[in-house]
Coordinates of C-alpha atoms in Angstrom, one line a residue:
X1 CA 0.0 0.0 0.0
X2 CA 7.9 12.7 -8.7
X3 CA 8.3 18.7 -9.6
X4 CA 8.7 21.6 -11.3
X5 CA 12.2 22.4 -12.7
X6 CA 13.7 25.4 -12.2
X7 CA 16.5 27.1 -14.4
X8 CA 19.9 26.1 -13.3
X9 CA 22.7 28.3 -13.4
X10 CA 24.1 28.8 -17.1
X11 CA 26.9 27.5 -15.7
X12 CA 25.6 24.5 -15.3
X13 CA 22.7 23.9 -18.0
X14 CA 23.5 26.1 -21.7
X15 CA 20.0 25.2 -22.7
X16 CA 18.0 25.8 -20.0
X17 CA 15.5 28.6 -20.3
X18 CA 13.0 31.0 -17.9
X19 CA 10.0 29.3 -17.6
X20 CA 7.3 28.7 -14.3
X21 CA 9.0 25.9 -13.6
X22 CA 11.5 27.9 -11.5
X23 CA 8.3 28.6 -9.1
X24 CA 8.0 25.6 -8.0
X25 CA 10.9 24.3 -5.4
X26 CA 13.3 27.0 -6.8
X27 CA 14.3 27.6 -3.4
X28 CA 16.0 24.4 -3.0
X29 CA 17.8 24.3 -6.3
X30 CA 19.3 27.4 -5.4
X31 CA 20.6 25.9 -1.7
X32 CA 21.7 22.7 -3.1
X33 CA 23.3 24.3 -5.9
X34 CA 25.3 26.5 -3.2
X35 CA 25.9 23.2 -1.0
X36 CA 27.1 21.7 -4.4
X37 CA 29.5 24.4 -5.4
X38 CA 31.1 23.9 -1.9
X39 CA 31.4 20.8 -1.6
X40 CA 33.1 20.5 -4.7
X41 CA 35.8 22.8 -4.1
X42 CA 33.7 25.8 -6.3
X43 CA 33.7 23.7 -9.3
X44 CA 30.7 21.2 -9.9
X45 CA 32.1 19.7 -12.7
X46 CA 35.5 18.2 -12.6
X47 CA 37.3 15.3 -13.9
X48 CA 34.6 12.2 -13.9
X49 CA 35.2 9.3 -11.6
X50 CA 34.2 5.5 -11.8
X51 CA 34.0 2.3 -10.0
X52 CA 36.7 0.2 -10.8
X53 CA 37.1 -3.7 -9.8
X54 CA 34.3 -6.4 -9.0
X55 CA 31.7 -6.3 -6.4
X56 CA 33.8 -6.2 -3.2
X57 CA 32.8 -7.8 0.4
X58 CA 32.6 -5.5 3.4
X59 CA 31.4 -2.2 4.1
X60 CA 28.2 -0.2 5.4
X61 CA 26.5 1.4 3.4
X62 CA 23.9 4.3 4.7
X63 CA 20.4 4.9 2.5
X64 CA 18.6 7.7 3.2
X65 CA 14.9 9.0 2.8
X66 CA 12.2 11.2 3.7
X67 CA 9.4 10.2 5.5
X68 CA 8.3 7.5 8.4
X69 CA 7.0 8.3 11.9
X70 CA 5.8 6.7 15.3
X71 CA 3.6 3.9 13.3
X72 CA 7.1 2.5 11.3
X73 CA 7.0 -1.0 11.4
X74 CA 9.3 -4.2 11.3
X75 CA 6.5 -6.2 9.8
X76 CA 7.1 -6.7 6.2
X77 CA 3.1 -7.7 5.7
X78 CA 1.9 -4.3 6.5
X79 CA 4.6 -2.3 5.0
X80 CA 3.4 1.2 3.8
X81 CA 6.0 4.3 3.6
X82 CA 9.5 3.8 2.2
X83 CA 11.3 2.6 5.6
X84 CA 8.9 0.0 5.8
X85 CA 9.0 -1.1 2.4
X86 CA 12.8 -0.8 2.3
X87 CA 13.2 -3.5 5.6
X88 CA 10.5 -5.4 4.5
X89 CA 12.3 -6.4 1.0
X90 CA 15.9 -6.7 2.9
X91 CA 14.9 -8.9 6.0
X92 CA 12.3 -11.0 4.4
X93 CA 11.4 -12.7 1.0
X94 CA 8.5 -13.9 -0.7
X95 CA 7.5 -16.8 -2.7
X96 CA 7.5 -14.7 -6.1
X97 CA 9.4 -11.5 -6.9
X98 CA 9.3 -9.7 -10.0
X99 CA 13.1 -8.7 -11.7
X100 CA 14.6 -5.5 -12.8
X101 CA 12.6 -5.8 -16.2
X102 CA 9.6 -6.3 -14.4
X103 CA 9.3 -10.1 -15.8
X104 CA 8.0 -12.9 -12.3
X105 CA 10.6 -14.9 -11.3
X106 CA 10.8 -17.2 -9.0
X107 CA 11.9 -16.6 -5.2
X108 CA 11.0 -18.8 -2.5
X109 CA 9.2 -21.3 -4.4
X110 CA 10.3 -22.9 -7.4
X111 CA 7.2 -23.3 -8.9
X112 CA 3.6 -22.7 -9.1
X113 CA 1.3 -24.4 -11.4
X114 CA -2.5 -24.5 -11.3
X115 CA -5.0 -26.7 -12.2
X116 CA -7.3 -26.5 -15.3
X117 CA -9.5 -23.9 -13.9
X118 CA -7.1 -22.1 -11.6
X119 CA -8.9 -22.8 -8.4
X120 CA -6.2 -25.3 -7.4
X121 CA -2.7 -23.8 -7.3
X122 CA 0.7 -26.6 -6.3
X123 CA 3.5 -24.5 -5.1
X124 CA 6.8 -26.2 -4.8
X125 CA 9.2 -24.2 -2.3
X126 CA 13.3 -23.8 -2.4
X127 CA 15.0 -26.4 -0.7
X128 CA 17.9 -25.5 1.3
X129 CA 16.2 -22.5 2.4
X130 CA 17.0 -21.2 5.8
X131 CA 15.8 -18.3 8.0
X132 CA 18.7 -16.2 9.5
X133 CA 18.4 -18.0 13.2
X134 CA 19.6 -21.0 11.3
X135 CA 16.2 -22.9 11.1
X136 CA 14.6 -24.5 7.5
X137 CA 12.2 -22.8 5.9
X138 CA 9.4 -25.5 4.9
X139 CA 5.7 -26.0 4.0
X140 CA 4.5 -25.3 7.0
X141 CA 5.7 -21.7 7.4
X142 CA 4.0 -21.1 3.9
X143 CA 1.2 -22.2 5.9
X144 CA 1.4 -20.1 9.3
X145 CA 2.6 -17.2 7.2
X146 CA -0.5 -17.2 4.9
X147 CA -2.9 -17.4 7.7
X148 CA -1.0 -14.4 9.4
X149 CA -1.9 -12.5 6.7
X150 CA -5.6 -13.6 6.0
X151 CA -6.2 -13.4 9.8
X152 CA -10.0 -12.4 10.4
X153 CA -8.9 -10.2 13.5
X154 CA -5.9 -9.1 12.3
X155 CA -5.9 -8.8 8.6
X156 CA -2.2 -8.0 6.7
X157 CA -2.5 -5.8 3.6
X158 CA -2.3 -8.7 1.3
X159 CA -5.6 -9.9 2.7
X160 CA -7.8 -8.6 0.6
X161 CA -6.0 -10.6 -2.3
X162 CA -6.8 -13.7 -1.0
X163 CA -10.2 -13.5 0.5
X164 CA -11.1 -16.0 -1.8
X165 CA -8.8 -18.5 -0.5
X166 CA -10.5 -21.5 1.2
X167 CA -7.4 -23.7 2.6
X168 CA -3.7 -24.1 2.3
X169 CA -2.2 -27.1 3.6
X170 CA 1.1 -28.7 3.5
X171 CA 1.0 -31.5 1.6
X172 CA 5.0 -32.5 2.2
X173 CA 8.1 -30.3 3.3
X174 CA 8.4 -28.3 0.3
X175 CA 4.8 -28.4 -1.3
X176 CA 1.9 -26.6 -0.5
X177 CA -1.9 -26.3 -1.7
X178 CA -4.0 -23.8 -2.2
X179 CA -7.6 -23.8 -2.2
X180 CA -9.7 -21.4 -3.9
X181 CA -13.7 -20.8 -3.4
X182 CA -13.2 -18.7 -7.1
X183 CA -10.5 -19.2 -10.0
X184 CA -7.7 -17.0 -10.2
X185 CA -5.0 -17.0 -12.9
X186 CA -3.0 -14.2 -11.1
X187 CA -2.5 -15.7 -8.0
X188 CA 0.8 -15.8 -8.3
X189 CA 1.1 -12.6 -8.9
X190 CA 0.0 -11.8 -5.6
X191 CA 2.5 -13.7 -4.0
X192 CA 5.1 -11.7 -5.8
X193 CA 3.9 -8.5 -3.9
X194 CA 6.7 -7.2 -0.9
X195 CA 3.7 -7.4 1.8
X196 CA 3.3 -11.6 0.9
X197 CA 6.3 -12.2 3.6
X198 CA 7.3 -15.7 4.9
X199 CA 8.1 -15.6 7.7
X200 CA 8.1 -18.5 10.6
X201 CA 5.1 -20.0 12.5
X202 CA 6.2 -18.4 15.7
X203 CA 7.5 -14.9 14.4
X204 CA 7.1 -12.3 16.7
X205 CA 7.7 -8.9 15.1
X206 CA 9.6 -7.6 18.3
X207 CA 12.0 -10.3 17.3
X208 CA 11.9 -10.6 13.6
X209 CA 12.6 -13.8 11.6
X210 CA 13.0 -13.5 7.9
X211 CA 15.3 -15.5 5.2
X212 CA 16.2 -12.1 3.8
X213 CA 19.7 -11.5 3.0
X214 CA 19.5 -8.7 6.0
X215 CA 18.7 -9.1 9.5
X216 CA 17.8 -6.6 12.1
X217 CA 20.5 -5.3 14.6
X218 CA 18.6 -2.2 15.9
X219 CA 15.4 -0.4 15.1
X220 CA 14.1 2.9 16.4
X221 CA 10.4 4.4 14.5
X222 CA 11.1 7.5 12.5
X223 CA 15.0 7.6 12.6
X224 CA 16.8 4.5 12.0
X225 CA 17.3 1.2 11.1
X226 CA 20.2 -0.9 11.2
X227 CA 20.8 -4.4 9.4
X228 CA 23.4 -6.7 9.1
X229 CA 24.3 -9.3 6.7
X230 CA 22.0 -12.9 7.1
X231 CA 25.2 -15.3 7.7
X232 CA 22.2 -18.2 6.5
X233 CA 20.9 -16.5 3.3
X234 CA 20.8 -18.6 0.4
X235 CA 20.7 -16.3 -2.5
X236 CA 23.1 -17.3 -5.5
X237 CA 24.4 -13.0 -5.4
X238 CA 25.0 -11.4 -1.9
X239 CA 24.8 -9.7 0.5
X240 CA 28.2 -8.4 -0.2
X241 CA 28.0 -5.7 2.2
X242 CA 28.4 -6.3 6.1
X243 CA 25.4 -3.1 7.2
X244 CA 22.9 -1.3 6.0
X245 CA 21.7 1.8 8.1
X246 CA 18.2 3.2 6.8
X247 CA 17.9 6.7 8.1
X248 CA 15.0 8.9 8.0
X249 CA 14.6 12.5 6.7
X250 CA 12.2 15.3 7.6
X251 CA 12.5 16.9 4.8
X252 CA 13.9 16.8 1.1
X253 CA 16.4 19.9 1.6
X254 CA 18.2 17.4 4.5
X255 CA 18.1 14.8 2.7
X256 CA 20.2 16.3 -0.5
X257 CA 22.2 18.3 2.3
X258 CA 23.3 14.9 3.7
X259 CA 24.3 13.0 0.5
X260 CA 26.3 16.1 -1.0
X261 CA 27.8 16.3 2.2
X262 CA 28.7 12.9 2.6
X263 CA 26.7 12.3 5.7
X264 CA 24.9 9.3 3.3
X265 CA 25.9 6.7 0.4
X266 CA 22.6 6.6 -1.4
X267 CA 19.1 8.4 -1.3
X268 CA 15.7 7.3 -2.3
X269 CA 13.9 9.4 -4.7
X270 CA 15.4 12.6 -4.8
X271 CA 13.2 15.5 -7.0
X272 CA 13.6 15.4 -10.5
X273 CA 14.1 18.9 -10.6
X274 CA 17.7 18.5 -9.2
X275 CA 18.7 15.4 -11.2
X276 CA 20.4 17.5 -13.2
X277 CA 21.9 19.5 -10.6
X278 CA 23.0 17.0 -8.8
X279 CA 24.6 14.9 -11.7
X280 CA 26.9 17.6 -12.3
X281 CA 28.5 16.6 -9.6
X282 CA 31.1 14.0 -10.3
X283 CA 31.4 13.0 -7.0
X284 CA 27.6 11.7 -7.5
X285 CA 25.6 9.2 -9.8
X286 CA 21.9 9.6 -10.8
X287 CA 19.5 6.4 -11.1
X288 CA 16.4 6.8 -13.3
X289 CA 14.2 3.6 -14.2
X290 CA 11.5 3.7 -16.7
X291 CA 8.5 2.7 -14.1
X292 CA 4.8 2.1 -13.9
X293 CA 4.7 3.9 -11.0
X294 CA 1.4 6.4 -10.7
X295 CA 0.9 9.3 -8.3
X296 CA -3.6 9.5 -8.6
X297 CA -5.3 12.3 -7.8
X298 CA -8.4 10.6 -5.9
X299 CA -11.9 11.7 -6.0
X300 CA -14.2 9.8 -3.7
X301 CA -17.0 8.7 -5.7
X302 CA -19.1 8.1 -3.2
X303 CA -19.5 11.9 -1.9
X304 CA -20.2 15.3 -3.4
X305 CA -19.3 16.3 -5.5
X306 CA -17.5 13.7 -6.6
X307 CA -20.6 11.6 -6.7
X308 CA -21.4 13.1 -10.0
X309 CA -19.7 11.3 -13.4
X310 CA -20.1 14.4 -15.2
X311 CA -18.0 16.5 -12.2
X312 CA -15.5 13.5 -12.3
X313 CA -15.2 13.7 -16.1
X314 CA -14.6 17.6 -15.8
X315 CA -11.8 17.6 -13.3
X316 CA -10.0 14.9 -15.8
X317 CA -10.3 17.3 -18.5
X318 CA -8.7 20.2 -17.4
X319 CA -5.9 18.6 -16.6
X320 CA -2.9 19.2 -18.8
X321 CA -1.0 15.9 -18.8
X322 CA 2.1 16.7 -21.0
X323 CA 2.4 20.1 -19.0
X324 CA 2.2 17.9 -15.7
X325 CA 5.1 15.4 -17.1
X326 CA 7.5 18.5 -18.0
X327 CA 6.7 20.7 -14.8
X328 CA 6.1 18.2 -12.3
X329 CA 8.4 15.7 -13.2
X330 CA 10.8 17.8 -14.9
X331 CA 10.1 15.4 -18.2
X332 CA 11.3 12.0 -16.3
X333 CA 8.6 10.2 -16.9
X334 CA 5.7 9.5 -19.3
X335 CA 1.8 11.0 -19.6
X336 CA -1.4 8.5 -18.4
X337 CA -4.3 7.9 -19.4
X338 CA -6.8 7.5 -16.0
X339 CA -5.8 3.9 -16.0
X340 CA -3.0 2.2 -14.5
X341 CA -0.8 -0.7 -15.0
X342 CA 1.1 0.2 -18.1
X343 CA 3.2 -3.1 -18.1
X344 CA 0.3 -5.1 -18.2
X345 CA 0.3 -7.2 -21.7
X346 CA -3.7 -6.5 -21.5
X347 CA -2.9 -2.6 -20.9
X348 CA -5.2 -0.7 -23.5
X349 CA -5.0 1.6 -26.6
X350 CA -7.6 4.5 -26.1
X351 CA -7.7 7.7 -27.1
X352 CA -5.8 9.9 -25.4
X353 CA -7.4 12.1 -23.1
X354 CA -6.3 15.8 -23.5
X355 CA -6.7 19.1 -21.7
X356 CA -10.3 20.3 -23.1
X357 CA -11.1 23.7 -21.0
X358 CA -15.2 24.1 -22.7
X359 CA -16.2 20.5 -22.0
X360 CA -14.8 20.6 -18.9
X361 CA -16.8 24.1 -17.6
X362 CA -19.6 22.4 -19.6
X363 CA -19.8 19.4 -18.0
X364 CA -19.7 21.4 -15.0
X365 CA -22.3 23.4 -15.4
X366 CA -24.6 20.3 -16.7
X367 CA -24.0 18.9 -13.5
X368 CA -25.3 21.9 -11.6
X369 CA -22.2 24.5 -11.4
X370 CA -22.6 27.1 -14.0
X371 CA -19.8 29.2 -12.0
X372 CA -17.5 26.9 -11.0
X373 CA -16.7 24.6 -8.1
X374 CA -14.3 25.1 -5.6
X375 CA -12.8 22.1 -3.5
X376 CA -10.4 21.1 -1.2
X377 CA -7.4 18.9 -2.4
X378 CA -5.8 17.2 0.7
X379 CA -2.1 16.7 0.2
X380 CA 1.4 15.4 1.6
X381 CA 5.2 14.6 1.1
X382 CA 4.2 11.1 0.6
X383 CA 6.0 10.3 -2.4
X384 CA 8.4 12.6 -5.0
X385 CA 6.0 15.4 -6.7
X386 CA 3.3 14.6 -5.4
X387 CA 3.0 18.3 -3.4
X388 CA 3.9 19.2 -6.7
X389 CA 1.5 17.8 -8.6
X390 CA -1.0 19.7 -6.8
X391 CA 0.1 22.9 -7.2
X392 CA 0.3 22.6 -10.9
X393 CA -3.0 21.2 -11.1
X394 CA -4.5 23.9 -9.0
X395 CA -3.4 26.1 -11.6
X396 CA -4.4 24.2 -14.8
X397 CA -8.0 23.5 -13.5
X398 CA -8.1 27.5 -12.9
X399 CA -8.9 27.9 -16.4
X400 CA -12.0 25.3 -16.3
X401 CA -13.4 27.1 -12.9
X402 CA -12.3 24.9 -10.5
X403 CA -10.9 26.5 -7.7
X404 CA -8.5 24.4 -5.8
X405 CA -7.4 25.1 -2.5
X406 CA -4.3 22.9 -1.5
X407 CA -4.2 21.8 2.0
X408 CA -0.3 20.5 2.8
X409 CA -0.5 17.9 5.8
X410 CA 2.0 16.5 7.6
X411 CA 3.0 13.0 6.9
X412 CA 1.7 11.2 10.3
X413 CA -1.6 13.3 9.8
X414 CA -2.4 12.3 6.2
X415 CA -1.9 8.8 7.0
X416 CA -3.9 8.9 9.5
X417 CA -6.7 9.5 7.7
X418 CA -6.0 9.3 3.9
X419 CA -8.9 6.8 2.7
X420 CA -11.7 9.2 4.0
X421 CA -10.4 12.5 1.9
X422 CA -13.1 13.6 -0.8
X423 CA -10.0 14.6 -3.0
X424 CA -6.7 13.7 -2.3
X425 CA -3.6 12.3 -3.9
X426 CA -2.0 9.1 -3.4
X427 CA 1.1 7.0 -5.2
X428 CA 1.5 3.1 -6.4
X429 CA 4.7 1.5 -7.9
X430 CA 4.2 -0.9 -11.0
X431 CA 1.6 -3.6 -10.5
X432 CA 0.1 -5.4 -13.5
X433 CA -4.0 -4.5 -13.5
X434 CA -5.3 -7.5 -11.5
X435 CA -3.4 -7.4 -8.6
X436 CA -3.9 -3.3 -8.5
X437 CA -7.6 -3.7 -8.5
X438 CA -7.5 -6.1 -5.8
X439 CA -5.5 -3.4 -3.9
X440 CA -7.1 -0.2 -4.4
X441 CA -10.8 -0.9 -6.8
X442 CA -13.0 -3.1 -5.1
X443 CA -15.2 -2.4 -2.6
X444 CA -13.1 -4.7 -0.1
X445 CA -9.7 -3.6 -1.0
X446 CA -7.6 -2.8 1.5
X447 CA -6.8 0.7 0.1
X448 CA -9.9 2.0 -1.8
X449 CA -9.0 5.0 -2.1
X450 CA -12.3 6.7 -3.9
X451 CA -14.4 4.6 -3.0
X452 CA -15.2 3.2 -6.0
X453 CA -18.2 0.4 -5.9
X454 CA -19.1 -0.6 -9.3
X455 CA -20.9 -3.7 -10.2
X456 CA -20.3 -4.0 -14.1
X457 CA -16.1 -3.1 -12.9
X458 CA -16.3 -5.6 -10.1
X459 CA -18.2 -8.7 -12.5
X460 CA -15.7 -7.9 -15.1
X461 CA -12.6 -8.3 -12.6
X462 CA -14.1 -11.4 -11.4
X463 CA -14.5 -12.9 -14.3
X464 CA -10.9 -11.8 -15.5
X465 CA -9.6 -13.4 -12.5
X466 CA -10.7 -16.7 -13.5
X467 CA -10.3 -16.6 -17.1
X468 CA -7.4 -19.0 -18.0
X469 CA -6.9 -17.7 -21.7
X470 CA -4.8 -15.4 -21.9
X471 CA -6.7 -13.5 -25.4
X472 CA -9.8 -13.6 -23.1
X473 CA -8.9 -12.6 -20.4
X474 CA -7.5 -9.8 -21.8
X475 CA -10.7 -8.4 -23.6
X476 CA -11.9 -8.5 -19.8
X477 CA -9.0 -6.3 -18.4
X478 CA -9.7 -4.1 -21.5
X479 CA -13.5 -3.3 -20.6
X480 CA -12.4 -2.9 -17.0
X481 CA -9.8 -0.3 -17.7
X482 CA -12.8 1.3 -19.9
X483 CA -14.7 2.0 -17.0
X484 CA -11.7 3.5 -15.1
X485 CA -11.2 5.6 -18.3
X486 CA -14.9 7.0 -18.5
X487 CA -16.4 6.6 -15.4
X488 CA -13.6 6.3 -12.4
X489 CA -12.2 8.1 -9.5
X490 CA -8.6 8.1 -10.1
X491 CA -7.3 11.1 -12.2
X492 CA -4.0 9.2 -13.5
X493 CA -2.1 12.2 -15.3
X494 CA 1.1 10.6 -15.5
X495 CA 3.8 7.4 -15.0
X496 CA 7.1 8.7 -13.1
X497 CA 10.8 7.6 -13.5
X498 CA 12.1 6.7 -10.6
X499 CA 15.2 9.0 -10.1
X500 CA 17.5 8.0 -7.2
X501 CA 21.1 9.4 -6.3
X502 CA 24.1 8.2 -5.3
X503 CA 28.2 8.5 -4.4
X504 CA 30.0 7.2 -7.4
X505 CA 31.5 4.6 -4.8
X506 CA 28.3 2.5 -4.3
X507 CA 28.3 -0.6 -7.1
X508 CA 25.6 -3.1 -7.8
X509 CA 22.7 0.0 -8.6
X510 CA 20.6 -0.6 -11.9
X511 CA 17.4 0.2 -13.6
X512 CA 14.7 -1.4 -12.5
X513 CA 10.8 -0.9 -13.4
X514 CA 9.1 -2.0 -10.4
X515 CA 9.2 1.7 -9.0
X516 CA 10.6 1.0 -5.8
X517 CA 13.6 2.9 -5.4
X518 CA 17.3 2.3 -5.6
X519 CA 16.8 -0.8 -7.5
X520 CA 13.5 -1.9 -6.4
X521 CA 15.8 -1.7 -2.5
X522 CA 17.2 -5.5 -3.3
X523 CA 20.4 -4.4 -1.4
X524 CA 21.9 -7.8 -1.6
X525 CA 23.3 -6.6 -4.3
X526 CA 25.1 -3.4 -3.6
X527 CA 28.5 -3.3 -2.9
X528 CA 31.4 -0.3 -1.8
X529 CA 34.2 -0.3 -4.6
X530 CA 36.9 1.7 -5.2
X531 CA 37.2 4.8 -7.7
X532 CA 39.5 5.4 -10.3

């Protein structure tokens, strides 16, 4: 459960021109371009630098990101802001994972095969396999860790996923059965998610057990986290280095502050405006993955206005989704379409939705505001450009008579809250469509976040679920997506790279596509060279 670009110095950028993207964040160019100059000596640019040798043994390496707060968590299943996510990937594994090119591989298991309907699924496990207090990992902690997280009283995020399930039993020491009430061809898709950890039957998460390459030395909620390398993991690459120390960030000024000043090795999604900036530095790399990643402007369809399709289409329309791409994400990224899961084979070809100002104010007024609307948009540092975002929307819907007015929360407040706003903003990494609507479009997801209750959208996800040809099943995702496109509550302007920095020093980074940063935070394979 990524900005506006401001001009850099000539200096720095010959081709960059005035424009209003230097309202937005223009501030903090100008203090990390200071910060930069310094701590180069006065010259940003200099003789270039690179790693030299293989991936070397030993070393700590220190990540570092904005966000977390009092309800940061150790357990994987329920993993939500970045912290989370990143110890959830490191300390734990699942049975599933999906690779840099966003292509399921296997993880834990070996294997998963169903049978002719999909209702059945075998899953043959890893043998060998140990957790990192030395025990086997077998059957029966698939077993205790799947009924963790389907728990009636104490549901995990991936619950909603399998509320269909009706049993999973070991059948020997590395095979287990699923039992489904309803056929689902994506199944194992689910269990490729970072919040489907196994974990053991007994794991307590104020002593967590994971077969991770990473396990936890120390952990204090909204500033640190230390790890150190599983001496049991059995991974074929890693972990070559000994620690990792996550430390969180209040803001996005200290974070840049602490990797140009060496305080940090690597930093999760820095703002695209200073890519640029930054990369001048040759003390520095910059990480940019092509992604499926979405930050949604959410309208809950279930309250006013938002109740009304013709208001929903309206706010759609007046935004301009090319504009959004170049000022909010400083062109590092790619426009939507209000539907998500780009990487989906069954992802769809329509039209192109485009900025139209008239239809907008006329759909408006059809619905019964001749003069406009004004509404609240509830936002947060919860993800790169997503404060952003709203401001340049707030100024694009101007034009159609919508009058935004942006209210900035603090992390631990939106959270808090964030599934009741009317309008709000959220973010998902890259997630083929089935598993996303089990997340965030049916009425029981676990994060729904307008609302939406549709009966033609929820048949046609059903029936998608348990349609084992893959032409088919694909005409289903295809009228699903429709209904997002005309009729849904997410306004999906955009797909963002995922742009990540580093010290030239730090080996093993590549692009990946999943959206989670600093190579979808599979740290096992990072390493600390040398430079030439």
């Amino acid at each position: 459960m990524s900005r506006s670009r401001p001009t850099p110095p000539a200096s720095l950028s010959p081709a960059a021109r005035p424009s209003r993207r230097a309202v937005v964040g223009g501030g903090l160019v100008l203090g990390i371009t200071g910060l930069l100059s310094a701590c180069a000596g006065g010259q940003v640019a200099g003789p270039d630098v690179r790693l030299t040798g293989p991936p070397q043994q030993g070393g700590r390496l220190r990540v570092g990101f904005v966000g977390g707060g009092a309800s940061d968590t150790l357990d994987g299943a329920v993993a939500t802001n970045l912290g989370d996510i990143a110890r959830a990937i490191n300390m734990y594994d699942t049975l599933f994972h999906f690779d840099d090119d966003y292509t399921l591989q296997p993880m834990l298991a070996t294997e998963m095969t169903p049978n002719d309907d999909a209702s059945v699924w075998t899953v043959t496990l890893r043998d060998g396999v140990k957790f990192c207090d030395g025990r086997e990992f077998t059957a029966d902690d698939v077993v205790a860790s799947v009924e963790r997280i389907i728990d009636p009283d104490d549901p995990k995020s991936g619950a909603a996923s399998l509320a269909h399930l009706e049993s999973v039993t070991a059948l020997d020491r590395l095979t287990v059965e699923l039992r489904l009430n309803a056929s689902d061809t994506s199944l194992i898709e689910v269990f490729a998610q970072y919040s489907l950890i196994m974990v053991p039957a007994d794991f307590d998460v104020e002593n967590p057990v994971g077969t991770g390459p990473f396990m936890l030395d120390s952990f204090t909620p909204a500033q640190s986290t230390v790890l150190k390398a599983n001496p049991h993991y059995w991974g074929a690459e890693g972990p070559y280095l000994d620690e990792i120390a996550l430390l969180n960030f209040n803001d996005t000024d200290a974070l840049i502050n602490a990797l140009l000043s060496s305080q940090v090795d690597a930093v999760a999604q820095i703002p695209s405006a200073l890519a640029d900036v930054i990369a001048a530095d040759t003390r520095m790399r910059i990480l940019d993955s092509e992604t499926g990643m979405w930050l949604p402007f959410t309208m809950r369809v279930d309250v006013e206005p938002f109740d009304d399709e013709r208001v929903r289409q309206a706010f759609r329309l007046a935004a301009d989704r090319e504009g959004m791409v170049e000022q909010v994400l400083s062109g590092h990224g790619r426009v939507g379409n209000d539907m998500f899961a780009p990487f989906d084979p069954a992802y769809p070809d329509f039209p192109q939705r485009t900025q139209d100002i008239e239809e907008a104010k006329r759909l408006l007024a059809e619905a019964g505001y001749p003069d406009g609307i004004d509404v609240e948009l509830v936002t947060a540092p919860i993800q790169a450009g997503v404060v952003e975002a709203a401001q340049v929307y707030a100024e694009q819907a101007a034009a159609a008579g919508i009058r935004v007015s942006i209210n900035r929360m603090d992390l631990t407040a939106y959270w808090g809250d964030y599934l009741n706003y009317p309008f709000s903003q959220s973010f998902w990494y890259t997630r083929n469509f089935l598993p996303q609507a089990n997340s965030s479009m049916l009425p029981d997801s676990p994060f729904n976040e307008t609302h939406f209750d549709d009966e033609e959208f929820i048949d046609l996800v059903r029936r998608a679920r348990a349609e084992t040809d893959d032409a088919a099943r694909g005409q289903l995702i295809e009228q699903a997506q429709r209904i997002m496109y005309e009729r849904g509550g997410n306004i999906i302007w955009g797909f963002a790279d995922q742009l990540d920095a580093y010290q030239a020093y730090v080996g093993g980074l590549k692009e990946n596509a999943t959206g989670v940063p600093l190579s979808g935070f599979q740290l096992h394979r990072v390493w600390m060279g040398d430079l030439a």
